[in-house]
Amino acid sequence: MIFLTVGTQFPFDRLVEAVDQVAGKNGFDEQIVAQTGDGSYRPANFEAAPSLEKALFDRHFAGADSIISHAGMGTITMALEQSKPLLVMPRLKKYGEVVNDHQLAIAKKFEQLGYLLVAYGAEDVPEKMKQLKSFVPKERKTSADAVTARISAFLNEASKLKN
């Protein structure tokens, strides 16, 4: 099962429609369950709800073989913590989907690190959904010590500039 989630702050019809088109093609045989936000597009080829109670959302996420989402940090973090293959499509300012293009930068960086797949546009979704079936995300190791060292170095440099 693929779980598609687009968050609840802004609609993301561009992604929902792109996934729906793939799901409607002959030969596509995976179940998709979706949390689609408050958009106007209604998918014809999979079960969708604008929002889900947290317990149901968590159950769908945990039970999914893979995740498709916008490039929000909450979803990315959750997928990495659960070792879920993840395909993201960044929301873009030019379409009025978000106030700036921060999701594009996030998606590019996490793609470079091997943590997820990125569809940069709706035209990329069919091929990326094929790749998602066999994609194995690189394991992300967090390091509090490394973060602390980077913050300390930044603060040391900032204090030198101040003096």
PDB file of C-alpha atoms in Angstrom:
ATOM      1  CA  MET A   1       0.000   0.000   0.000  1.00  0.00           C
ATOM      2  CA  ILE A   2       1.136   3.524  -0.832  1.00  0.00           C
ATOM      3  CA  PHE A   3       0.163   6.299   1.566  1.00  0.00           C
ATOM      4  CA  LEU A   4      -0.131   9.713  -0.081  1.00  0.00           C
ATOM      5  CA  THR A   5      -0.127  12.661   2.283  1.00  0.00           C
ATOM      6  CA  VAL A   6       0.043  16.350   1.416  1.00  0.00           C
ATOM      7  CA  GLY A   7      -0.327  17.917   4.835  1.00  0.00           C
ATOM      8  CA  THR A   8      -3.218  20.099   5.930  1.00  0.00           C
ATOM      9  CA  GLN A   9      -1.938  23.687   5.685  1.00  0.00           C
ATOM     10  CA  PHE A  10      -2.240  24.165   1.921  1.00  0.00           C
ATOM     11  CA  PRO A  11      -3.926  22.153  -0.829  1.00  0.00           C
ATOM     12  CA  PHE A  12      -1.626  20.317  -3.239  1.00  0.00           C
ATOM     13  CA  ASP A  13      -3.871  19.303  -6.119  1.00  0.00           C
ATOM     14  CA  ARG A  14      -0.935  19.116  -8.538  1.00  0.00           C
ATOM     15  CA  LEU A  15       0.529  16.121  -6.675  1.00  0.00           C
ATOM     16  CA  VAL A  16      -2.820  14.446  -5.953  1.00  0.00           C
ATOM     17  CA  GLU A  17      -3.827  14.647  -9.622  1.00  0.00           C
ATOM     18  CA  ALA A  18      -0.451  13.343 -10.837  1.00  0.00           C
ATOM     19  CA  VAL A  19      -0.685  10.299  -8.537  1.00  0.00           C
ATOM     20  CA  ASP A  20      -4.332   9.736  -9.532  1.00  0.00           C
ATOM     21  CA  GLN A  21      -3.366   9.667 -13.208  1.00  0.00           C
ATOM     22  CA  VAL A  22      -0.735   6.990 -12.546  1.00  0.00           C
ATOM     23  CA  ALA A  23      -3.170   4.994 -10.402  1.00  0.00           C
ATOM     24  CA  GLY A  24      -5.703   5.031 -13.253  1.00  0.00           C
ATOM     25  CA  LYS A  25      -3.333   3.519 -15.806  1.00  0.00           C
ATOM     26  CA  ASN A  26      -3.762  -0.032 -16.958  1.00  0.00           C
ATOM     27  CA  GLY A  27      -1.382  -2.310 -15.111  1.00  0.00           C
ATOM     28  CA  PHE A  28      -1.088  -0.223 -11.947  1.00  0.00           C
ATOM     29  CA  ASP A  29      -1.989  -2.639  -9.163  1.00  0.00           C
ATOM     30  CA  GLU A  30      -1.036  -0.983  -5.878  1.00  0.00           C
ATOM     31  CA  GLN A  31      -3.546   0.257  -3.365  1.00  0.00           C
ATOM     32  CA  ILE A  32      -3.266   3.951  -2.541  1.00  0.00           C
ATOM     33  CA  VAL A  33      -4.766   5.612   0.522  1.00  0.00           C
ATOM     34  CA  ALA A  34      -4.546   9.383   0.732  1.00  0.00           C
ATOM     35  CA  GLN A  35      -4.820  12.389   2.975  1.00  0.00           C
ATOM     36  CA  THR A  36      -5.328  15.117   0.361  1.00  0.00           C
ATOM     37  CA  GLY A  37      -5.812  18.338   2.307  1.00  0.00           C
ATOM     38  CA  ASP A  38      -8.435  20.928   1.470  1.00  0.00           C
ATOM     39  CA  GLY A  39      -7.894  20.911  -2.293  1.00  0.00           C
ATOM     40  CA  SER A  40     -10.485  20.953  -5.044  1.00  0.00           C
ATOM     41  CA  TYR A  41      -9.230  17.906  -6.993  1.00  0.00           C
ATOM     42  CA  ARG A  42     -11.012  14.646  -6.125  1.00  0.00           C
ATOM     43  CA  PRO A  43      -9.114  11.485  -7.106  1.00  0.00           C
ATOM     44  CA  ALA A  44     -11.023   8.849  -9.039  1.00  0.00           C
ATOM     45  CA  ASN A  45      -8.633   5.941  -8.559  1.00  0.00           C
ATOM     46  CA  PHE A  46      -7.981   5.734  -4.829  1.00  0.00           C
ATOM     47  CA  GLU A  47      -9.514   6.311  -1.424  1.00  0.00           C
ATOM     48  CA  ALA A  48      -8.921   9.845  -0.139  1.00  0.00           C
ATOM     49  CA  ALA A  49      -9.927  12.111   2.715  1.00  0.00           C
ATOM     50  CA  PRO A  50      -9.048  15.790   3.245  1.00  0.00           C
ATOM     51  CA  SER A  51      -7.786  15.041   6.753  1.00  0.00           C
ATOM     52  CA  LEU A  52      -7.358  12.054   9.025  1.00  0.00           C
ATOM     53  CA  GLU A  53      -7.406  11.715  12.788  1.00  0.00           C
ATOM     54  CA  LYS A  54      -3.858  11.325  14.077  1.00  0.00           C
ATOM     55  CA  ALA A  55      -4.307   7.685  15.103  1.00  0.00           C
ATOM     56  CA  LEU A  56      -5.631   6.750  11.645  1.00  0.00           C
ATOM     57  CA  PHE A  57      -2.919   8.800   9.914  1.00  0.00           C
ATOM     58  CA  ASP A  58      -0.240   7.051  11.980  1.00  0.00           C
ATOM     59  CA  ARG A  59      -1.766   3.633  11.239  1.00  0.00           C
ATOM     60  CA  HIS A  60      -1.789   4.302   7.466  1.00  0.00           C
ATOM     61  CA  PHE A  61       1.768   5.634   7.603  1.00  0.00           C
ATOM     62  CA  ALA A  62       3.071   2.664   9.589  1.00  0.00           C
ATOM     63  CA  GLY A  63       1.223   0.150   7.409  1.00  0.00           C
ATOM     64  CA  ALA A  64       2.334   1.615   4.096  1.00  0.00           C
ATOM     65  CA  ASP A  65       4.998  -0.001   1.952  1.00  0.00           C
ATOM     66  CA  SER A  66       5.961   3.479   0.732  1.00  0.00           C
ATOM     67  CA  ILE A  67       4.996   7.118   1.111  1.00  0.00           C
ATOM     68  CA  ILE A  68       4.325   9.886  -1.405  1.00  0.00           C
ATOM     69  CA  SER A  69       4.232  13.417  -0.062  1.00  0.00           C
ATOM     70  CA  HIS A  70       5.016  17.082  -0.389  1.00  0.00           C
ATOM     71  CA  ALA A  71       8.553  17.880   0.770  1.00  0.00           C
ATOM     72  CA  GLY A  72       7.587  18.852   4.316  1.00  0.00           C
ATOM     73  CA  MET A  73      10.087  18.151   7.071  1.00  0.00           C
ATOM     74  CA  GLY A  74       7.526  16.460   9.318  1.00  0.00           C
ATOM     75  CA  THR A  75       6.716  13.814   6.727  1.00  0.00           C
ATOM     76  CA  ILE A  76      10.347  13.406   5.674  1.00  0.00           C
ATOM     77  CA  THR A  77      11.442  12.917   9.280  1.00  0.00           C
ATOM     78  CA  MET A  78       8.649  10.445   9.962  1.00  0.00           C
ATOM     79  CA  ALA A  79       9.515   8.417   6.838  1.00  0.00           C
ATOM     80  CA  LEU A  80      13.206   8.340   7.744  1.00  0.00           C
ATOM     81  CA  GLU A  81      12.446   7.281  11.327  1.00  0.00           C
ATOM     82  CA  GLN A  82      10.310   4.399  10.009  1.00  0.00           C
ATOM     83  CA  SER A  83      12.676   3.542   7.117  1.00  0.00           C
ATOM     84  CA  LYS A  84       9.895   4.094   4.577  1.00  0.00           C
ATOM     85  CA  PRO A  85      10.717   4.613   0.912  1.00  0.00           C
ATOM     86  CA  LEU A  86       9.602   8.177   0.199  1.00  0.00           C
ATOM     87  CA  LEU A  87       8.797  10.074  -2.973  1.00  0.00           C
ATOM     88  CA  VAL A  88       8.322  13.809  -2.559  1.00  0.00           C
ATOM     89  CA  MET A  89       7.222  16.558  -4.892  1.00  0.00           C
ATOM     90  CA  PRO A  90       8.085  20.017  -3.572  1.00  0.00           C
ATOM     91  CA  ARG A  91       5.337  22.597  -3.361  1.00  0.00           C
ATOM     92  CA  LEU A  92       6.321  25.620  -5.441  1.00  0.00           C
ATOM     93  CA  LYS A  93       5.730  29.320  -4.922  1.00  0.00           C
ATOM     94  CA  LYS A  94       5.014  29.929  -8.642  1.00  0.00           C
ATOM     95  CA  TYR A  95       1.874  27.777  -8.332  1.00  0.00           C
ATOM     96  CA  GLY A  96       0.758  29.429  -5.098  1.00  0.00           C
ATOM     97  CA  GLU A  97       1.271  26.175  -3.193  1.00  0.00           C
ATOM     98  CA  VAL A  98       3.566  27.720  -0.597  1.00  0.00           C
ATOM     99  CA  VAL A  99       4.972  31.150   0.277  1.00  0.00           C
ATOM    100  CA  ASN A 100       8.572  30.386  -0.810  1.00  0.00           C
ATOM    101  CA  ASP A 101      10.531  27.558  -2.403  1.00  0.00           C
ATOM    102  CA  HIS A 102      12.061  26.114   0.767  1.00  0.00           C
ATOM    103  CA  GLN A 103      10.650  22.653  -0.062  1.00  0.00           C
ATOM    104  CA  LEU A 104      12.668  22.613  -3.277  1.00  0.00           C
ATOM    105  CA  ALA A 105      15.906  23.144  -1.343  1.00  0.00           C
ATOM    106  CA  ILE A 106      14.930  20.496   1.222  1.00  0.00           C
ATOM    107  CA  ALA A 107      14.058  17.965  -1.486  1.00  0.00           C
ATOM    108  CA  LYS A 108      17.308  18.520  -3.396  1.00  0.00           C
ATOM    109  CA  LYS A 109      19.464  18.112  -0.293  1.00  0.00           C
ATOM    110  CA  PHE A 110      17.723  14.971   0.963  1.00  0.00           C
ATOM    111  CA  GLU A 111      17.807  13.494  -2.554  1.00  0.00           C
ATOM    112  CA  GLN A 112      21.583  14.133  -2.742  1.00  0.00           C
ATOM    113  CA  LEU A 113      21.992  12.323   0.571  1.00  0.00           C
ATOM    114  CA  GLY A 114      20.071   9.279  -0.727  1.00  0.00           C
ATOM    115  CA  TYR A 115      17.163   9.585   1.704  1.00  0.00           C
ATOM    116  CA  LEU A 116      14.316  10.016  -0.790  1.00  0.00           C
ATOM    117  CA  LEU A 117      13.223  10.307  -4.406  1.00  0.00           C
ATOM    118  CA  VAL A 118      12.073  13.615  -5.885  1.00  0.00           C
ATOM    119  CA  ALA A 119       9.573  14.393  -8.615  1.00  0.00           C
ATOM    120  CA  TYR A 120      10.340  17.980  -9.569  1.00  0.00           C
ATOM    121  CA  GLY A 121       7.135  18.196 -11.596  1.00  0.00           C
ATOM    122  CA  ALA A 122       3.973  16.213 -12.326  1.00  0.00           C
ATOM    123  CA  GLU A 123       5.614  14.794 -15.457  1.00  0.00           C
ATOM    124  CA  ASP A 124       8.209  13.053 -13.236  1.00  0.00           C
ATOM    125  CA  VAL A 125       5.647  11.269 -11.032  1.00  0.00           C
ATOM    126  CA  PRO A 126       5.000   8.161 -13.214  1.00  0.00           C
ATOM    127  CA  GLU A 127       8.694   7.216 -13.473  1.00  0.00           C
ATOM    128  CA  LYS A 128       9.428   8.056  -9.841  1.00  0.00           C
ATOM    129  CA  MET A 129       6.483   5.929  -8.684  1.00  0.00           C
ATOM    130  CA  LYS A 130       8.022   2.997 -10.590  1.00  0.00           C
ATOM    131  CA  GLN A 131      11.372   3.647  -8.886  1.00  0.00           C
ATOM    132  CA  LEU A 132       9.660   3.872  -5.494  1.00  0.00           C
ATOM    133  CA  LYS A 133       8.837   0.138  -5.624  1.00  0.00           C
ATOM    134  CA  SER A 134      12.510  -0.804  -5.321  1.00  0.00           C
ATOM    135  CA  PHE A 135      13.958   2.309  -3.663  1.00  0.00           C
ATOM    136  CA  VAL A 136      15.759   1.692  -0.387  1.00  0.00           C
ATOM    137  CA  PRO A 137      16.441   4.925   1.493  1.00  0.00           C
ATOM    138  CA  LYS A 138      19.881   5.421   2.948  1.00  0.00           C
ATOM    139  CA  GLU A 139      19.781   5.035   6.715  1.00  0.00           C
ATOM    140  CA  ARG A 140      19.943   8.399   8.436  1.00  0.00           C
ATOM    141  CA  LYS A 141      22.052   8.547  11.536  1.00  0.00           C
ATOM    142  CA  THR A 142      21.540  11.520  13.781  1.00  0.00           C
ATOM    143  CA  SER A 143      24.381  12.856  15.844  1.00  0.00           C
ATOM    144  CA  ALA A 144      23.704  15.286  18.661  1.00  0.00           C
ATOM    145  CA  ASP A 145      27.456  15.761  19.135  1.00  0.00           C
ATOM    146  CA  ALA A 146      27.916  16.857  15.521  1.00  0.00           C
ATOM    147  CA  VAL A 147      25.038  19.320  15.774  1.00  0.00           C
ATOM    148  CA  THR A 148      26.408  20.706  19.034  1.00  0.00           C
ATOM    149  CA  ALA A 149      29.850  21.156  17.467  1.00  0.00           C
ATOM    150  CA  ARG A 150      28.410  23.001  14.457  1.00  0.00           C
ATOM    151  CA  ILE A 151      26.373  25.325  16.681  1.00  0.00           C
ATOM    152  CA  SER A 152      29.396  25.991  18.903  1.00  0.00           C
ATOM    153  CA  ALA A 153      31.577  26.799  15.892  1.00  0.00           C
ATOM    154  CA  PHE A 154      28.920  29.164  14.560  1.00  0.00           C
ATOM    155  CA  LEU A 155      28.581  30.921  17.922  1.00  0.00           C
ATOM    156  CA  ASN A 156      32.374  31.239  18.245  1.00  0.00           C
ATOM    157  CA  GLU A 157      32.600  32.832  14.789  1.00  0.00           C
ATOM    158  CA  ALA A 158      29.658  35.133  15.548  1.00  0.00           C
ATOM    159  CA  SER A 159      31.272  36.302  18.787  1.00  0.00           C
ATOM    160  CA  LYS A 160      34.535  37.087  16.917  1.00  0.00           C
ATOM    161  CA  LEU A 161      32.609  39.250  14.458  1.00  0.00           C
ATOM    162  CA  LYS A 162      30.936  41.108  17.309  1.00  0.00           C
ATOM    163  CA  ASN A 163      34.266  42.032  18.961  1.00  0.00           C
TER     164      ASN A 163
END
